[in-house]
mmCIF file of C-alpha atoms in Angstrom:
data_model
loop_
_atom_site.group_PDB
_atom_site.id
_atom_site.type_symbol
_atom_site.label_atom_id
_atom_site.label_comp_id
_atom_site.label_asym_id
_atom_site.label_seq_id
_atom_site.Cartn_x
_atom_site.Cartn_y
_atom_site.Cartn_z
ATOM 1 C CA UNK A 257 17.341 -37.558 -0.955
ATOM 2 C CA UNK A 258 19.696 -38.196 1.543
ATOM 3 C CA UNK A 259 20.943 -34.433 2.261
ATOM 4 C CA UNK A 260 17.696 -33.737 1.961
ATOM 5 C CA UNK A 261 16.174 -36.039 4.951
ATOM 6 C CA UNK A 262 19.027 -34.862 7.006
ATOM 7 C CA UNK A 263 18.251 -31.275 6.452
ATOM 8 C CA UNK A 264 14.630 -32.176 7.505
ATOM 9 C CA UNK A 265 15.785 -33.928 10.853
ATOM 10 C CA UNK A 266 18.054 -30.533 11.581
ATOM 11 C CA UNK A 267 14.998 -27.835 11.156
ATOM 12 C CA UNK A 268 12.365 -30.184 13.101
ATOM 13 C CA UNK A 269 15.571 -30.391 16.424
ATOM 14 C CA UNK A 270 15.893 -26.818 15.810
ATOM 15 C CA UNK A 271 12.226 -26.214 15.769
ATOM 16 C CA UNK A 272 11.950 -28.122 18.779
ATOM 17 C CA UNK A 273 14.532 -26.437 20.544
ATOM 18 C CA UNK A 274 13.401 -22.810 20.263
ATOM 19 C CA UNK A 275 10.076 -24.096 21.920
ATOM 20 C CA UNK A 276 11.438 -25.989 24.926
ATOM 21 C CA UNK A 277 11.734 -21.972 26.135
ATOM 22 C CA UNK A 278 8.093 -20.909 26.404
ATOM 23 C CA UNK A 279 7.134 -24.480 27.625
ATOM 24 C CA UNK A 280 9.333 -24.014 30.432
ATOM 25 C CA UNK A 281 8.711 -20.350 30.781
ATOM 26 C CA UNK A 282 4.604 -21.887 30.720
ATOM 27 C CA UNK A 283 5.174 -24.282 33.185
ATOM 28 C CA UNK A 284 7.104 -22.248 35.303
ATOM 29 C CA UNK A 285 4.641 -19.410 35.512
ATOM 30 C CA UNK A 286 1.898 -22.484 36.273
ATOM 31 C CA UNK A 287 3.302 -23.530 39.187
ATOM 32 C CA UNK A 288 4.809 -20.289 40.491
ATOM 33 C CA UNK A 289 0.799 -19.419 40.395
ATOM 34 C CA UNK A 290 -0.181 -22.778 42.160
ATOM 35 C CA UNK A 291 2.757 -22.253 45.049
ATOM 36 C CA UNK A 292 1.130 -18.525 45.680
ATOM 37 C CA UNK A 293 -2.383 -20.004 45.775
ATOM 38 C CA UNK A 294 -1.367 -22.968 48.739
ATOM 39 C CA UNK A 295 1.018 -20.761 50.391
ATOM 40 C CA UNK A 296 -0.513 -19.436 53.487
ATOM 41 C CA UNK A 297 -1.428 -15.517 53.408
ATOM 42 C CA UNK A 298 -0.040 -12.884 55.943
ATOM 43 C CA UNK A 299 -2.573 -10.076 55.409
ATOM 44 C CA UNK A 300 -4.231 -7.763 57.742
ATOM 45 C CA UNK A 301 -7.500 -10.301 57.655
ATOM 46 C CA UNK A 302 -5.382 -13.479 59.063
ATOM 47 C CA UNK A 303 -2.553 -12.426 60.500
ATOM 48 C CA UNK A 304 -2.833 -11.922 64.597
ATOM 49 C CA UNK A 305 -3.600 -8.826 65.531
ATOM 50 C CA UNK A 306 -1.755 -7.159 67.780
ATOM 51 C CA UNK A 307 -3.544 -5.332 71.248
ATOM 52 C CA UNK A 308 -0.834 -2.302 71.186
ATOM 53 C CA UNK A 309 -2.780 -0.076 73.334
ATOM 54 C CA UNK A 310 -4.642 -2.018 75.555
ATOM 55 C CA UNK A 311 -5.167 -1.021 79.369
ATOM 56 C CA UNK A 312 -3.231 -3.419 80.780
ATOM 57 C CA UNK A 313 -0.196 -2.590 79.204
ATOM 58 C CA UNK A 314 -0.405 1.185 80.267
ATOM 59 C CA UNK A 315 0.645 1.989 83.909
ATOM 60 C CA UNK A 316 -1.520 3.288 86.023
ATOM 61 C CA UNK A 317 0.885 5.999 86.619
ATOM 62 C CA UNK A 318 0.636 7.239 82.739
ATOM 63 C CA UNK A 319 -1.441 9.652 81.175
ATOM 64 C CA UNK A 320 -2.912 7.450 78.873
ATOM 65 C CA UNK A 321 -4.349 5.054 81.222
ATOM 66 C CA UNK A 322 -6.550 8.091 82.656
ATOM 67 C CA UNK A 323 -7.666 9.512 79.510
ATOM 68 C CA UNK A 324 -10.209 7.075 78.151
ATOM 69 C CA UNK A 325 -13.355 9.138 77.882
ATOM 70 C CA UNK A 326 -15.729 6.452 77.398
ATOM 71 C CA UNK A 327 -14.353 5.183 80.787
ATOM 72 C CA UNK A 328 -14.704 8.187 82.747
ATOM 73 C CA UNK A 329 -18.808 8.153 81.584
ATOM 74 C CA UNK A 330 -19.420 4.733 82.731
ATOM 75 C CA UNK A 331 -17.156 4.946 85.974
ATOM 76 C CA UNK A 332 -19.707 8.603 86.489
ATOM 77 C CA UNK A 333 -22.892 6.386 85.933
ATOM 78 C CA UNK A 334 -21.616 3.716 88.016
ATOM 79 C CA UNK A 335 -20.889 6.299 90.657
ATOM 80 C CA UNK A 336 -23.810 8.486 90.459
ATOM 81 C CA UNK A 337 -25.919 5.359 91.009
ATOM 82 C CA UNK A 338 -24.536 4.529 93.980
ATOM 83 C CA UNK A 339 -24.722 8.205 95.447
ATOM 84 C CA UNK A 340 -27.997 8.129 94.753
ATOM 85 C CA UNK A 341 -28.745 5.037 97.110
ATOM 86 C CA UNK A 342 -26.309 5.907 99.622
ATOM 87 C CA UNK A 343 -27.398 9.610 99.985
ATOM 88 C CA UNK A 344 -30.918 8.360 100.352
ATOM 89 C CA UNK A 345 -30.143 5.704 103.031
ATOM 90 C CA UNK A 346 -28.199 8.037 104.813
ATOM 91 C CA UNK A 347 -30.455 11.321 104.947
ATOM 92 C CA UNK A 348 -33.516 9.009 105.675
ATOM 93 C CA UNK A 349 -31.883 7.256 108.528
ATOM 94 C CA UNK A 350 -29.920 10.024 110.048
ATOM 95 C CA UNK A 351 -33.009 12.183 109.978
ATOM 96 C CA UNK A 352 -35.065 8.954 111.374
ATOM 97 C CA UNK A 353 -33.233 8.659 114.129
ATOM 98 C CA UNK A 354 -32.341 12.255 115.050
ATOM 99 C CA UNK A 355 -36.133 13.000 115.196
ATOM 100 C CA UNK A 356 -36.746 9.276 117.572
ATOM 101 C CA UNK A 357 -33.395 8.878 118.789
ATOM 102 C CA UNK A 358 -31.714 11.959 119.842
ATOM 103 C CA UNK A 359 -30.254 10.051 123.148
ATOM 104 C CA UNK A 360 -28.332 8.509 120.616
ATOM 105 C CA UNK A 361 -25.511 10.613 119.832
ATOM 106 C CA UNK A 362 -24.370 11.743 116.835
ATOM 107 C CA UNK A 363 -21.550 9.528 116.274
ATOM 108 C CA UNK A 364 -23.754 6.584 116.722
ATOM 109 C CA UNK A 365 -26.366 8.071 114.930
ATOM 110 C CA UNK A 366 -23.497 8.958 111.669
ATOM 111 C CA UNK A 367 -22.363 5.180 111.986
ATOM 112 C CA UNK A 368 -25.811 3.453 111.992
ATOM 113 C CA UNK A 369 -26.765 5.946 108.706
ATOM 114 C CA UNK A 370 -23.682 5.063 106.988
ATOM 115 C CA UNK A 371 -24.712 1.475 107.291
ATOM 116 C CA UNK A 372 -28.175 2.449 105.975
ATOM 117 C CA UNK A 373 -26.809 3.684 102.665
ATOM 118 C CA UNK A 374 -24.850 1.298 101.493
ATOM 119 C CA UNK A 375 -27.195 -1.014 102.711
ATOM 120 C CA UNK A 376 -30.013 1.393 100.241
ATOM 121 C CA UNK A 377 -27.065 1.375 97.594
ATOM 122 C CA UNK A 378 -27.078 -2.356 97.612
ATOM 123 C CA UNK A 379 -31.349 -2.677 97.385
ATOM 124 C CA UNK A 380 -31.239 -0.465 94.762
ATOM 125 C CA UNK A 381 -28.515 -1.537 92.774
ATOM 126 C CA UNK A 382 -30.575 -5.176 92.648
ATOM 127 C CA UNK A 383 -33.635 -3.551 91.661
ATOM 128 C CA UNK A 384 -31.857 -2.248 88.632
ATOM 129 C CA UNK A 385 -29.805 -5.271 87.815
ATOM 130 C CA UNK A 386 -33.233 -7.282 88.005
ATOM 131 C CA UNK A 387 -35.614 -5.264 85.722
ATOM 132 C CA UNK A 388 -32.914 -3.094 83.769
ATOM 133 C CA UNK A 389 -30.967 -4.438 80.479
ATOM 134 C CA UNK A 390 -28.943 -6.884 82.726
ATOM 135 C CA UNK A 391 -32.302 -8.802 83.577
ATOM 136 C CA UNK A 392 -30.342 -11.328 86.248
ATOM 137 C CA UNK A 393 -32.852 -13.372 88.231
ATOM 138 C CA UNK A 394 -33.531 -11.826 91.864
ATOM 139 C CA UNK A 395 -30.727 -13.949 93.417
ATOM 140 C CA UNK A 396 -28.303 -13.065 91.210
ATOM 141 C CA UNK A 397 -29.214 -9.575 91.024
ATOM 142 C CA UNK A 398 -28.517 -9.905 95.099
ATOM 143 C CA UNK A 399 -25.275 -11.735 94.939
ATOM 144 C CA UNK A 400 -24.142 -9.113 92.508
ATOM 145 C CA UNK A 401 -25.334 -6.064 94.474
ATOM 146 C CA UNK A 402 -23.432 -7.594 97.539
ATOM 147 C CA UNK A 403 -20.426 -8.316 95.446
ATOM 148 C CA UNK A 404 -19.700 -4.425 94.502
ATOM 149 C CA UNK A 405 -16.625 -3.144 95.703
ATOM 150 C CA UNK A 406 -17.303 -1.981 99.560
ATOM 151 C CA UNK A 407 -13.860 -0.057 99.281
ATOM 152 C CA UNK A 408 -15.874 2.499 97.000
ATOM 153 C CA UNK A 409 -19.371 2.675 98.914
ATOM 154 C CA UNK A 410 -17.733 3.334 102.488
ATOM 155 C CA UNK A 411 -15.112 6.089 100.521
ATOM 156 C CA UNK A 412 -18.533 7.646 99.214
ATOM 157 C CA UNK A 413 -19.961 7.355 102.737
ATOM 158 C CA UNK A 414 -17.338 9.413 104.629
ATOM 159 C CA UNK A 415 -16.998 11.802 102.657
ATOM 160 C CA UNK A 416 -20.423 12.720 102.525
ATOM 161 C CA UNK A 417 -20.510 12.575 106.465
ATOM 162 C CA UNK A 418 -17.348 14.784 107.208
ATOM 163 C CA UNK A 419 -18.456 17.134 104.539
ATOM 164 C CA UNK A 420 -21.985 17.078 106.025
ATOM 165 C CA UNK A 421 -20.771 17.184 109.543
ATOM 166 C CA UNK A 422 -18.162 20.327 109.179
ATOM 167 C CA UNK A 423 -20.908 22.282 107.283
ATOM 168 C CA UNK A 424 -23.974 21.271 109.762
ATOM 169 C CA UNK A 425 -22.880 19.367 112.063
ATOM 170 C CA UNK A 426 -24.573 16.421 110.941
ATOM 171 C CA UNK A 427 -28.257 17.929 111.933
ATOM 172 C CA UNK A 428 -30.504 17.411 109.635
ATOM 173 C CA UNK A 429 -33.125 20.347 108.962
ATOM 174 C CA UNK A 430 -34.938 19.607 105.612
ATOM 175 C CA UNK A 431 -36.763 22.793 105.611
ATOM 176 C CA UNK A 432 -33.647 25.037 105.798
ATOM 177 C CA UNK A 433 -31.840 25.686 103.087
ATOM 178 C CA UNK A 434 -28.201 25.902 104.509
ATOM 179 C CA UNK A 435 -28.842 22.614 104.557
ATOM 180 C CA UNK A 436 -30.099 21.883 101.178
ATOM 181 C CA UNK A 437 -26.532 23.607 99.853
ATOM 182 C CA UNK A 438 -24.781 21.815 102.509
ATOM 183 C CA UNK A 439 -25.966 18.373 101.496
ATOM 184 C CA UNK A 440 -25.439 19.535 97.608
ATOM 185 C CA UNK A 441 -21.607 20.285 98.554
ATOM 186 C CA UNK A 442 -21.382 16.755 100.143
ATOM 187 C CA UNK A 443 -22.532 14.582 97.645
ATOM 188 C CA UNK A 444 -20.343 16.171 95.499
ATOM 189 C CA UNK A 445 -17.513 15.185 97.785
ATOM 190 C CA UNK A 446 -18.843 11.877 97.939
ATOM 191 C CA UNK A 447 -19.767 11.937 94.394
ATOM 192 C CA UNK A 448 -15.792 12.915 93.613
ATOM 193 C CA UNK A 449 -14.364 11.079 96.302
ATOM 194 C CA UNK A 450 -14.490 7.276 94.694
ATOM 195 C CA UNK A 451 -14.616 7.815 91.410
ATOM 196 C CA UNK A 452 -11.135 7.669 90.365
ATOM 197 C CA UNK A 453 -10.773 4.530 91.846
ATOM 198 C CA UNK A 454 -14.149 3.442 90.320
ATOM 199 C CA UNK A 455 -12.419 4.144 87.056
ATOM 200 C CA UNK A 456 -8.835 2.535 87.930
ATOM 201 C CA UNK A 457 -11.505 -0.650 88.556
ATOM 202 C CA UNK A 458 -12.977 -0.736 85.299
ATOM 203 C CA UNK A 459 -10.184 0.375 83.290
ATOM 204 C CA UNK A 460 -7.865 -2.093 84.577
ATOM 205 C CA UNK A 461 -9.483 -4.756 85.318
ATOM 206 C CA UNK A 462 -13.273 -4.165 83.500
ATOM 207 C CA UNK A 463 -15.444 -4.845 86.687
ATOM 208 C CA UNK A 464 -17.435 -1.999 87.452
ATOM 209 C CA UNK A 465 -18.229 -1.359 91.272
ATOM 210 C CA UNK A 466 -21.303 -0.662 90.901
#
């Protein structure tokens, strides 16, 4: 009875034994499982991401930082807006005063029209911030207008005028059409004239001028 108690208590240790493996192995894989739950995650969702080709990391002397297409379309719209108030503040008033004026001059009479378009440019660009998508109140839309970059509008305006002036002479004949193709050839100048910088402006810095 003896032997065979004692041959009992060896099988049940060596039972025992050869399961303290898989518990552990259990255990083990439990928390392993638990530690890669808590642990924080690195993935593309949370981990920073990084602004690799942003415009303020590209020179202004690269190639990159002039090839952004969508760029170049809003820097043209933002341009082409403001020809389109300057070249009718200028036309009107140098044609206005021509026709009253003459005594004048036609230095003068240049001078006073540039100040006439981008003071047009300005009306107009308020009109559209106040009943376009922007929708600023009136003295907002004012404070804006006035805040646009004069740098661009009085680039656009000299060009136009020595264009206009080399081709006509400044004189302003609307029912001639030397003039017409004249005054198509100088908006293009002053069209072409500030728009790089326009886009330097909003590429760089992401204030548009106009």
């Amino acid at each position: 009875m003896n032997g065979c108690h004692a041959l009992s208590r060896i099988l049940g240790q060596s039972a025992r034994s050869s399961r303290m493996p898989w518990k552990t192995r259990i255990s083990g894989s439990i928390l392993a499982r638990h530690v890669s739950h808590s642990a924080p995650r690195s993935d593309k969702c949370c981990a920073p991401k990084k602004n690799t080709g942003s415009a303020a990391q590209q020179p202004a002397q690269s190639v990159g930082f002039w090839s952004s297409k969508t760029t170049w379309h809003r820097a043209s719209l933002n341009t082409l807006r403001c020809l389109v108030g300057c070249t009718t503040g200028d036309f009107s008033a140098m044609w206005l005063l021509q026709t009253h004026y003459p005594e004048l001059g036609m230095p003068t009479i240049m001078g006073i029209s540039m100040a006439a378009g981008i003071s047009t440019s300005m009306i107009l660009e308020t009109v559209l911030l106040r009943l376009g998508r922007d929708g600023l109140s009136w003295p907002n839309a004012a404070r804006t207008a006035a805040g646009m970059s004069l740098i661009s509008m009085i680039t656009m305006e000299l060009a136009e005028n020595v264009v206009d002036y080399s081709l006509t002479g400044g004189t302003v004949a609307f029912d001639s059409p030397a003039f017409w193709l004249a005054a198509a050839v100088s908006m293009g100048a002053g069209f072409l004239a500030p728009l790089p910088y326009n886009y330097h402006r909003l590429r760089k810095y992401g204030k548009a001028c106009h």
